[in-house]
Short mmCIF file of C-alpha atoms and ligand atoms in Angstrom, two decimals:
data_model
loop_
_atom_site.label_atom_id
_atom_site.label_comp_id
_atom_site.label_asym_id
_atom_site.label_seq_id
_atom_site.Cartn_x
_atom_site.Cartn_y
_atom_site.Cartn_z
CA MET A 20 1.22 -29.01 114.70
CA PHE A 21 -1.73 -26.65 114.19
CA VAL A 22 -5.19 -26.42 115.73
CA SER A 23 -6.69 -27.30 112.34
CA ASP A 24 -5.49 -29.43 109.43
CA GLY A 25 -6.47 -26.56 107.14
CA LEU A 26 -3.53 -24.48 108.34
CA GLY A 27 0.03 -24.67 107.09
CA VAL A 28 3.26 -22.79 106.46
CA ASN A 29 4.52 -22.16 102.92
CA GLU A 30 8.04 -21.83 101.55
CA SER A 31 8.07 -18.10 102.37
CA GLY A 32 7.45 -18.97 106.00
CA HIS A 33 3.94 -17.54 105.86
CA LEU A 34 0.90 -19.02 107.55
CA THR A 35 -1.57 -20.48 105.05
CA VAL A 36 -5.31 -21.14 105.35
CA GLY A 37 -6.98 -23.36 102.79
CA GLY A 38 -3.87 -23.06 100.65
CA CYS A 39 -3.96 -19.24 100.71
CA ASP A 40 -0.98 -17.24 101.90
CA THR A 41 -2.25 -15.09 104.79
CA VAL A 42 0.28 -12.36 103.95
CA SER A 43 -1.01 -12.15 100.37
CA LEU A 44 -4.58 -12.08 101.68
CA ALA A 45 -3.65 -9.11 103.88
CA LYS A 46 -2.34 -7.26 100.81
CA LYS A 47 -5.46 -8.12 98.86
CA TYR A 48 -8.14 -7.46 101.48
CA GLY A 49 -6.48 -5.31 104.13
CA THR A 50 -6.59 -6.11 107.83
CA PRO A 51 -8.17 -7.15 110.01
CA TYR A 52 -9.73 -10.00 108.12
CA ILE A 53 -11.16 -13.37 109.03
CA CYS A 54 -10.40 -16.22 106.68
CA TYR A 55 -12.19 -19.56 106.72
CA ASP A 56 -11.13 -22.83 105.14
CA GLU A 57 -14.10 -24.04 103.11
CA ASP A 58 -12.92 -27.62 102.68
CA MET A 59 -12.40 -28.01 106.41
CA ILE A 60 -15.87 -26.65 107.20
CA ARG A 61 -17.38 -29.07 104.70
CA LYS A 62 -15.26 -31.90 106.07
CA ASN A 63 -16.61 -31.22 109.56
CA CYS A 64 -20.18 -31.13 108.24
CA ARG A 65 -19.65 -34.41 106.42
CA GLU A 66 -18.17 -36.11 109.46
CA PHE A 67 -21.21 -35.22 111.52
CA VAL A 68 -23.65 -36.25 108.79
CA LYS A 69 -21.75 -39.48 108.13
CA SER A 70 -21.69 -40.42 111.80
CA MET A 71 -25.45 -39.85 111.98
CA GLU A 72 -25.85 -42.18 108.99
CA GLU A 73 -23.45 -44.85 110.14
CA ASP A 74 -24.01 -44.82 113.86
CA TYR A 75 -27.71 -44.04 114.06
CA ASP A 76 -28.89 -45.44 110.73
CA GLY A 77 -29.49 -41.99 109.35
CA ASN A 78 -32.50 -41.59 111.62
CA GLY A 79 -31.64 -38.04 112.49
CA LEU A 80 -30.60 -34.58 111.40
CA VAL A 81 -27.43 -32.63 112.08
CA CYS A 82 -28.36 -28.98 112.54
CA TYR A 83 -25.59 -26.40 112.36
CA ALA A 84 -26.04 -23.90 115.21
CA SER A 85 -25.81 -20.78 113.10
CA LYS A 86 -25.26 -18.47 116.06
CA ALA A 87 -21.62 -19.64 115.92
CA PHE A 88 -21.24 -17.90 112.56
CA SER A 89 -24.21 -16.99 110.44
CA CYS A 90 -24.12 -15.53 106.96
CA LEU A 91 -25.67 -16.39 103.61
CA GLU A 92 -22.70 -18.46 102.48
CA MET A 93 -22.68 -20.57 105.65
CA CYS A 94 -26.38 -21.29 105.16
CA ARG A 95 -25.73 -22.30 101.55
CA ILE A 96 -22.90 -24.61 102.60
CA CYS A 97 -25.09 -26.26 105.24
CA LYS A 98 -27.84 -26.71 102.68
CA GLU A 99 -25.43 -28.34 100.25
CA GLU A 100 -24.06 -30.56 103.00
CA LYS A 101 -27.60 -31.82 103.79
CA MET A 102 -27.60 -30.34 107.24
CA GLY A 103 -30.35 -28.70 109.21
CA LEU A 104 -29.95 -25.27 110.74
CA ASP A 105 -30.47 -23.91 114.22
CA VAL A 106 -31.55 -20.32 114.49
CA VAL A 107 -32.18 -18.20 117.58
CA SER A 108 -33.62 -14.97 116.25
CA GLY A 109 -35.58 -13.33 113.49
CA GLY A 110 -32.29 -12.20 111.98
CA GLU A 111 -30.99 -15.73 111.76
CA ILE A 112 -34.29 -16.94 110.27
CA PHE A 113 -34.12 -14.11 107.75
CA THR A 114 -30.56 -15.03 106.79
CA ALA A 115 -31.45 -18.70 106.34
CA VAL A 116 -34.57 -17.99 104.28
CA LYS A 117 -32.73 -15.44 102.15
CA ALA A 118 -30.03 -18.04 101.46
CA GLY A 119 -32.73 -20.41 100.22
CA PHE A 120 -32.31 -22.77 103.13
CA PRO A 121 -35.11 -25.37 103.25
CA SER A 122 -37.27 -24.16 106.13
CA GLU A 123 -38.47 -27.62 107.18
CA ARG A 124 -34.87 -28.27 108.25
CA ILE A 125 -34.73 -25.16 110.45
CA CYS A 126 -35.01 -25.44 114.22
CA PHE A 127 -35.93 -22.21 116.05
CA HIS A 128 -34.54 -21.67 119.56
CA GLY A 129 -34.57 -18.88 122.09
CA ASN A 130 -35.77 -18.13 125.59
CA ASN A 131 -37.71 -15.03 124.63
CA LYS A 132 -38.98 -15.19 121.08
CA THR A 133 -41.17 -12.26 120.20
CA ASP A 134 -44.57 -12.55 118.53
CA ASP A 135 -43.00 -11.14 115.38
CA GLU A 136 -40.32 -13.81 115.41
CA LEU A 137 -42.81 -16.61 116.07
CA THR A 138 -45.01 -15.29 113.26
CA MET A 139 -42.00 -15.20 110.98
CA ALA A 140 -41.25 -18.83 111.87
CA LEU A 141 -44.85 -19.86 111.16
CA ASP A 142 -45.07 -17.88 107.92
CA ASN A 143 -41.87 -19.49 106.69
CA ASN A 144 -42.95 -22.98 107.80
CA VAL A 145 -39.92 -23.44 110.02
CA GLY A 146 -39.66 -27.16 110.74
CA ARG A 147 -39.42 -27.11 114.52
CA ILE A 148 -39.88 -24.45 117.14
CA VAL A 149 -38.17 -25.23 120.43
CA VAL A 150 -40.52 -23.82 123.04
CA ASP A 151 -38.82 -22.47 126.14
CA ASN A 152 -41.66 -21.56 128.50
CA VAL A 153 -45.41 -21.78 129.07
CA GLU A 154 -46.01 -18.18 128.11
CA GLU A 155 -44.39 -18.83 124.74
CA LEU A 156 -46.40 -22.02 124.26
CA LYS A 157 -49.63 -20.08 124.72
CA ARG A 158 -48.60 -17.25 122.45
CA LEU A 159 -47.49 -19.68 119.76
CA SER A 160 -50.78 -21.55 119.97
CA THR A 161 -52.72 -18.31 119.52
CA LEU A 162 -50.59 -17.19 116.59
CA ALA A 163 -50.78 -20.59 114.90
CA SER A 164 -54.58 -20.83 115.29
CA LYS A 165 -54.95 -17.40 113.67
CA THR A 166 -53.24 -18.61 110.53
CA GLY A 167 -54.80 -22.06 110.65
CA LYS A 168 -51.42 -23.70 111.11
CA VAL A 169 -50.21 -26.37 113.47
CA ALA A 170 -46.84 -25.53 115.03
CA LYS A 171 -44.49 -28.45 115.30
CA ILE A 172 -42.63 -27.99 118.56
CA MET A 173 -40.03 -29.42 120.86
CA LEU A 174 -39.85 -28.51 124.52
CA ARG A 175 -36.56 -27.32 125.91
CA ILE A 176 -35.74 -29.40 128.96
CA LYS A 177 -33.08 -28.79 131.61
CA PRO A 178 -31.75 -32.28 132.13
CA GLY A 179 -29.82 -31.12 135.18
CA ILE A 180 -26.34 -31.98 133.99
CA ASP A 181 -23.50 -29.61 134.63
CA ALA A 182 -20.85 -30.58 132.10
CA HIS A 183 -18.54 -27.71 132.91
CA THR A 184 -17.37 -28.90 136.27
CA HIS A 185 -14.11 -30.77 136.34
CA SER A 186 -15.88 -34.06 136.76
CA PHE A 187 -19.37 -33.38 135.49
CA ILE A 188 -22.27 -33.73 137.86
CA ARG A 189 -25.96 -34.38 137.84
CA THR A 190 -27.33 -31.46 139.80
CA GLY A 191 -30.56 -29.74 140.35
CA GLN A 192 -29.36 -27.30 137.70
CA ILE A 193 -32.54 -25.27 137.90
CA ASP A 194 -30.74 -21.97 137.73
CA SER A 195 -30.73 -21.46 133.98
CA LYS A 196 -32.80 -19.05 131.96
CA PHE A 197 -33.41 -21.76 129.37
CA GLY A 198 -36.16 -24.30 129.46
CA PHE A 199 -38.22 -26.40 131.83
CA ALA A 200 -36.73 -28.14 134.87
CA LEU A 201 -37.18 -31.88 135.12
CA GLU A 202 -36.88 -32.40 138.83
CA THR A 203 -39.54 -29.89 139.86
CA GLY A 204 -42.22 -31.42 137.66
CA GLU A 205 -42.23 -28.27 135.55
CA ALA A 206 -41.19 -30.20 132.43
CA MET A 207 -43.94 -32.81 132.83
CA ALA A 208 -46.54 -30.08 133.36
CA ALA A 209 -45.36 -28.41 130.16
CA VAL A 210 -45.65 -31.68 128.25
CA LYS A 211 -49.24 -32.15 129.43
CA LEU A 212 -50.10 -28.60 128.51
CA ALA A 213 -48.49 -28.90 125.07
CA VAL A 214 -50.36 -32.12 124.34
CA GLU A 215 -53.67 -30.45 125.19
CA THR A 216 -52.99 -27.15 123.45
CA ASP A 217 -54.65 -26.36 120.13
CA SER A 218 -52.56 -25.86 117.02
CA ILE A 219 -49.52 -27.39 118.69
CA ASP A 220 -47.92 -30.66 117.67
CA LEU A 221 -45.46 -31.75 120.34
CA CYS A 222 -42.98 -33.78 118.33
CA GLY A 223 -40.00 -33.84 120.61
CA LEU A 224 -37.81 -32.79 123.47
CA HIS A 225 -34.63 -30.79 123.42
CA CYS A 226 -31.67 -30.41 125.73
CA HIS A 227 -28.30 -28.69 125.46
CA ILE A 228 -25.88 -29.23 128.29
CA GLY A 229 -23.23 -26.61 127.52
CA SER A 230 -20.37 -25.80 125.24
CA GLN A 231 -16.72 -26.67 124.57
CA ILE A 232 -17.20 -30.07 126.26
CA PHE A 233 -14.50 -32.67 125.65
CA ASP A 234 -15.92 -35.49 127.69
CA ILE A 235 -18.51 -37.78 126.08
CA ALA A 236 -19.92 -39.10 129.34
CA PRO A 237 -22.09 -36.01 130.08
CA PHE A 238 -23.68 -36.38 126.63
CA GLU A 239 -24.35 -40.05 127.33
CA LEU A 240 -25.94 -39.17 130.63
CA ALA A 241 -28.08 -36.47 129.01
CA ALA A 242 -29.30 -38.97 126.40
CA LYS A 243 -30.21 -41.43 129.15
CA VAL A 244 -32.02 -38.82 131.23
CA MET A 245 -34.01 -37.70 128.20
CA ILE A 246 -35.01 -41.22 127.11
CA ASP A 247 -36.08 -41.93 130.66
CA PHE A 248 -38.25 -38.83 130.55
CA ILE A 249 -39.73 -39.89 127.21
CA SER A 250 -40.63 -43.19 128.83
CA GLU A 251 -42.14 -41.44 131.84
CA ILE A 252 -44.25 -39.32 129.49
CA LYS A 253 -45.45 -42.44 127.69
CA GLU A 254 -46.45 -44.03 130.98
CA THR A 255 -48.08 -41.10 132.70
CA VAL A 256 -49.54 -39.13 129.79
CA GLY A 257 -49.86 -41.90 127.23
CA TYR A 258 -48.12 -39.71 124.69
CA GLU A 259 -45.34 -40.86 122.40
CA ILE A 260 -42.45 -38.42 121.88
CA ARG A 261 -41.02 -38.97 118.40
CA GLU A 262 -37.93 -36.80 118.34
CA LEU A 263 -35.02 -36.06 120.62
CA ASN A 264 -32.71 -33.11 120.14
CA LEU A 265 -29.48 -33.57 122.07
CA GLY A 266 -28.03 -30.13 121.42
CA GLY A 267 -24.45 -29.18 120.64
CA GLY A 268 -21.43 -28.27 122.67
CA PHE A 269 -18.67 -30.47 121.25
CA GLY A 270 -15.26 -29.10 122.13
CA ILE A 271 -12.65 -27.94 119.63
CA LYS A 272 -8.96 -27.17 119.65
CA TYR A 273 -8.15 -23.63 120.71
CA LEU A 274 -4.69 -24.62 121.83
CA GLU A 275 -2.55 -27.37 120.43
CA SER A 276 -2.83 -29.05 123.81
CA ASP A 277 -6.63 -29.38 123.53
CA THR A 278 -7.75 -32.90 122.71
CA PRO A 279 -11.27 -33.06 121.30
CA LYS A 280 -12.62 -36.50 120.41
CA PRO A 281 -13.63 -37.32 116.83
CA PHE A 282 -17.32 -36.56 116.19
CA SER A 283 -17.94 -40.16 115.24
CA GLU A 284 -16.99 -41.26 118.73
CA TYR A 285 -19.65 -38.99 120.19
CA MET A 286 -22.37 -40.32 117.88
CA LYS A 287 -21.29 -43.93 118.34
CA ARG A 288 -21.40 -43.76 122.10
CA VAL A 289 -24.54 -41.68 122.37
CA SER A 290 -26.46 -43.83 119.92
CA VAL A 291 -25.58 -46.93 121.94
CA VAL A 292 -27.06 -45.26 125.03
CA VAL A 293 -30.16 -44.13 123.14
CA LYS A 294 -30.76 -47.59 121.65
CA GLU A 295 -30.13 -49.48 124.89
CA GLU A 296 -32.19 -47.13 127.01
CA ALA A 297 -35.06 -47.02 124.50
CA GLU A 298 -35.18 -50.78 124.42
CA LYS A 299 -35.00 -51.09 128.17
CA LYS A 300 -37.74 -48.51 128.66
CA ASN A 301 -39.85 -49.80 125.80
CA VAL A 302 -40.04 -46.56 123.83
CA LYS A 303 -39.69 -46.15 120.08
CA LEU A 304 -36.27 -45.09 118.84
CA PRO A 305 -36.55 -41.34 118.47
CA PHE A 306 -35.45 -39.34 115.45
CA ILE A 307 -32.31 -37.62 116.77
CA LEU A 308 -31.16 -34.09 116.18
CA ILE A 309 -27.78 -32.73 117.16
CA GLU A 310 -26.67 -29.12 116.97
CA PRO A 311 -22.95 -28.57 116.53
CA GLY A 312 -21.94 -24.93 116.17
CA ARG A 313 -18.41 -24.28 117.31
CA SER A 314 -17.17 -27.68 116.15
CA VAL A 315 -18.23 -26.98 112.55
CA VAL A 316 -16.52 -23.62 112.12
CA GLY A 317 -14.49 -22.71 115.21
CA ALA A 318 -11.09 -24.11 114.32
CA GLU A 319 -11.51 -23.29 110.62
CA GLY A 320 -11.40 -19.51 110.96
CA VAL A 321 -8.33 -17.36 111.48
CA THR A 322 -8.24 -13.64 112.22
CA VAL A 323 -5.30 -11.68 110.84
CA TYR A 324 -4.39 -8.23 112.17
CA THR A 325 -1.60 -5.76 111.52
CA VAL A 326 0.61 -5.02 114.50
CA GLY A 327 0.88 -1.32 115.34
CA ALA A 328 2.53 -0.35 118.58
CA VAL A 329 4.69 -2.75 120.56
CA LYS A 330 5.03 -1.44 124.10
CA HIS A 331 7.59 -3.01 126.44
CA ILE A 332 6.88 -2.26 130.07
CA PRO A 333 10.04 -3.39 131.85
CA ASN A 334 9.51 -6.24 134.31
CA ILE A 335 5.78 -6.15 133.66
CA ARG A 336 4.81 -7.16 130.16
CA THR A 337 4.82 -6.35 126.47
CA TYR A 338 1.67 -5.07 124.84
CA VAL A 339 1.31 -5.79 121.15
CA SER A 340 -1.50 -3.66 119.77
CA VAL A 341 -3.44 -4.78 116.73
CA ASP A 342 -5.92 -3.09 114.40
CA GLY A 343 -8.95 -4.92 115.77
CA GLY A 344 -9.84 -6.23 119.21
CA MET A 345 -12.92 -6.85 121.33
CA THR A 346 -15.05 -5.52 118.48
CA ASP A 347 -14.23 -8.56 116.34
CA ASN A 348 -13.33 -10.94 119.15
CA PRO A 349 -15.00 -10.33 122.51
CA ARG A 350 -14.33 -13.83 123.78
CA TYR A 351 -11.23 -13.07 125.82
CA ILE A 352 -12.89 -10.17 127.59
CA LEU A 353 -16.02 -12.27 128.14
CA TYR A 354 -14.56 -15.62 129.13
CA GLN A 355 -10.74 -15.30 129.21
CA SER A 356 -10.74 -17.76 126.32
CA ASP A 357 -7.45 -19.29 125.26
CA TYR A 358 -6.12 -18.63 121.80
CA ASP A 359 -3.05 -19.64 119.88
CA VAL A 360 -1.46 -16.54 118.33
CA MET A 361 1.41 -16.21 115.90
CA CYS A 362 3.19 -13.90 113.49
CA ALA A 363 1.64 -14.88 110.18
CA ASN A 364 4.66 -13.59 108.28
CA LYS A 365 7.16 -15.43 110.54
CA ALA A 366 5.26 -18.67 110.95
CA ASN A 367 8.35 -20.88 110.73
CA GLU A 368 10.31 -18.97 113.35
CA PRO A 369 10.34 -20.19 116.95
CA LYS A 370 8.05 -18.57 119.49
CA THR A 371 10.60 -16.90 121.74
CA GLU A 372 8.48 -14.17 123.34
CA LYS A 373 5.44 -13.87 125.52
CA VAL A 374 3.18 -10.93 124.90
CA THR A 375 -0.21 -9.48 125.65
CA VAL A 376 -2.19 -8.89 122.49
CA ALA A 377 -4.26 -5.74 122.90
CA GLY A 378 -7.05 -4.39 120.75
CA LYS A 379 -7.49 -0.79 119.67
CA CYS A 380 -10.60 0.00 121.69
CA CYS A 381 -10.73 2.61 124.46
CA GLU A 382 -11.04 -0.03 127.12
CA SER A 383 -8.15 -1.38 129.22
CA GLY A 384 -9.78 -4.78 129.20
CA ASP A 385 -9.73 -4.91 125.42
CA LEU A 386 -7.25 -7.77 125.19
CA ILE A 387 -7.24 -10.77 122.92
CA GLN A 388 -4.73 -12.83 124.84
CA GLU A 389 -2.32 -12.46 127.74
CA ASN A 390 0.99 -14.24 128.16
CA ALA A 391 0.79 -15.61 124.66
CA PRO A 392 3.88 -17.28 123.23
CA ILE A 393 4.77 -15.72 119.88
CA GLN A 394 7.66 -15.10 117.50
CA LYS A 395 9.72 -11.92 117.86
CA VAL A 396 7.06 -9.41 116.90
CA GLU A 397 7.50 -5.89 115.53
CA ALA A 398 5.31 -3.12 114.23
CA GLY A 399 4.10 -3.98 110.75
CA ASP A 400 4.03 -7.72 111.34
CA LEU A 401 0.84 -9.63 110.74
CA LEU A 402 -0.57 -11.25 113.85
CA ALA A 403 -2.83 -14.27 113.40
CA VAL A 404 -5.23 -15.49 116.05
CA LEU A 405 -6.24 -19.09 115.35
CA SER A 406 -9.59 -20.80 116.01
CA THR A 407 -11.63 -17.63 115.68
CA GLY A 408 -14.27 -19.18 113.45
CA ALA A 409 -17.03 -19.44 116.06
CA TYR A 410 -18.56 -16.74 118.24
CA ASN A 411 -16.20 -14.08 116.96
CA TYR A 412 -17.73 -12.44 113.91
CA SER A 413 -21.16 -13.41 115.20
CA MET A 414 -20.45 -11.57 118.46
CA ALA A 415 -18.75 -8.60 116.81
CA SER A 416 -19.83 -5.06 117.59
CA ASN A 417 -19.25 -1.52 116.40
CA TYR A 418 -17.89 -0.27 119.71
CA ASN A 419 -15.87 2.90 119.12
CA ARG A 420 -17.56 2.93 115.71
CA ILE A 421 -15.08 0.41 114.45
CA PRO A 422 -16.33 -1.32 111.30
CA ARG A 423 -16.63 -5.09 111.36
CA PRO A 424 -13.86 -6.88 109.46
CA ILE A 425 -14.09 -8.51 106.06
CA VAL A 426 -14.66 -12.28 105.96
CA VAL A 427 -13.17 -14.38 103.20
CA MET A 428 -13.43 -18.03 102.30
CA ALA A 429 -10.32 -19.90 101.15
CA LYS A 430 -10.39 -23.02 99.04
CA ASP A 431 -7.56 -24.70 97.13
CA GLY A 432 -5.43 -21.59 97.25
CA ASP A 433 -8.17 -19.26 96.01
CA SER A 434 -10.15 -16.85 98.13
CA ARG A 435 -13.46 -15.04 97.82
CA VAL A 436 -15.26 -12.48 99.95
CA ILE A 437 -18.26 -13.86 101.83
CA ILE A 438 -18.94 -10.80 104.01
CA ARG A 439 -17.74 -7.39 102.88
CA ARG A 440 -15.85 -5.12 105.23
CA GLU A 441 -18.14 -2.63 106.89
CA THR A 442 -17.63 0.96 105.81
CA TYR A 443 -18.00 4.19 107.76
CA GLU A 444 -21.13 4.78 105.71
CA ASP A 445 -22.50 1.46 107.01
CA ILE A 446 -21.76 2.66 110.53
CA THR A 447 -23.84 5.81 110.11
CA ARG A 448 -26.54 4.21 107.96
CA ASN A 449 -29.24 4.27 110.61
CA ASP A 450 -28.24 7.53 112.24
CA VAL A 451 -30.85 10.21 111.77
C1 LIG B 504 -25.17 -22.64 121.54
C2 LIG B 504 -26.05 -23.76 121.27
C3 LIG B 504 -25.65 -24.78 120.41
C4 LIG B 504 -24.29 -24.84 119.79
O1 LIG B 504 -23.30 -24.96 120.74
P1 LIG B 504 -21.79 -25.22 120.28
O2 LIG B 504 -21.05 -25.22 121.57
O3 LIG B 504 -21.39 -24.09 119.42
O4 LIG B 504 -21.76 -26.52 119.57
C5 LIG B 504 -26.56 -25.77 120.11
N1 LIG B 504 -27.79 -25.76 120.65
C6 LIG B 504 -28.20 -24.80 121.48
C7 LIG B 504 -29.58 -24.84 122.00
C8 LIG B 504 -27.37 -23.77 121.84
O5 LIG B 504 -27.77 -22.84 122.69
#
């Protein structure tokens, strides 16, 4: 009935997360808060890791894309679950290192890494740096030579697959700020350069075809395109690519009507393509990396707000204002993302109304959902927005000087704080 198996309704008719009553959590921590279900996060990690073991003989690494939700505790969980970690900035590297995450399992992405960030990656012996452009390759080579290190890199390739169209297409998808285009020869030129460049060890290729993708076929096509390119490299450059990073982007349930496939189905089907294509093209089976972000945490987080004003505008709509908004969840304003909302304290009542959930920011567009079915909602109710585990806290801001919410982790009916609520002092900390 819910977007995640970690959610439920207890005998008081309250929404539960990881066995915790969301109404009790509101009393304990205040609102807004974000609560994650630890067991569900770990279950997702394990399913990915298990499918890599069973369907690709363990010849790979599942890297959690920490941009979806990064904090010390998430890094610790990923470490315990034998995952790798994707990072895209110095801040995410810092978080991982501070959490004691093994740096050889870190993969560093980004289309414009600074010298400081590259140096940080080298100093911390980050396992793989995914190089985005020639300029970066040269800078990295210089920085690595200075310290006498060899940087292990992957090249980010645009495989030219647009997975977001209704029926996905193979296009000349050159118009992306990320990576090297295949069809223009840019990617092959980058490979040649990387192979010749000092202090650079080109271990692999990377691609990432998008996000919130339900269909497995685009991933299969991407795998095929990449193996074909590995074979072309072997033939024309005489260089053997050892690793293939197939990115993330696996879809999750935002609405009950969403129908993501089990992770194992993805790995099963993609590994068949990789094995068949590698055999056909006579290249060694690459070590495979995948980078799920949203699918690890997205459906396992819930945001709970307190309802303030309820404003009925006759024949137009009803605005339900909550004590958060675009500052903790900018995804509706950015992408008109769908969310399932409900009254956490009336979770067993039928959804008889349709409302617009508005945030508290001075911005008309600060909405969390429009036309959302919900129970009869009044001031003082608790409003839960489901599937807010990915790209919510990590995209949060202090617009209007609103402090970021508290984040708690629920497990077996107990909860603990994993990120403290920001205070007004935090907000002025760097003001001079
Ligand atoms: C964003 C991103 C991911 C994770 O995407 P999800 O949709 O959250 O799984 C993985 N790899 C790269 C390179 C990304 O940019």
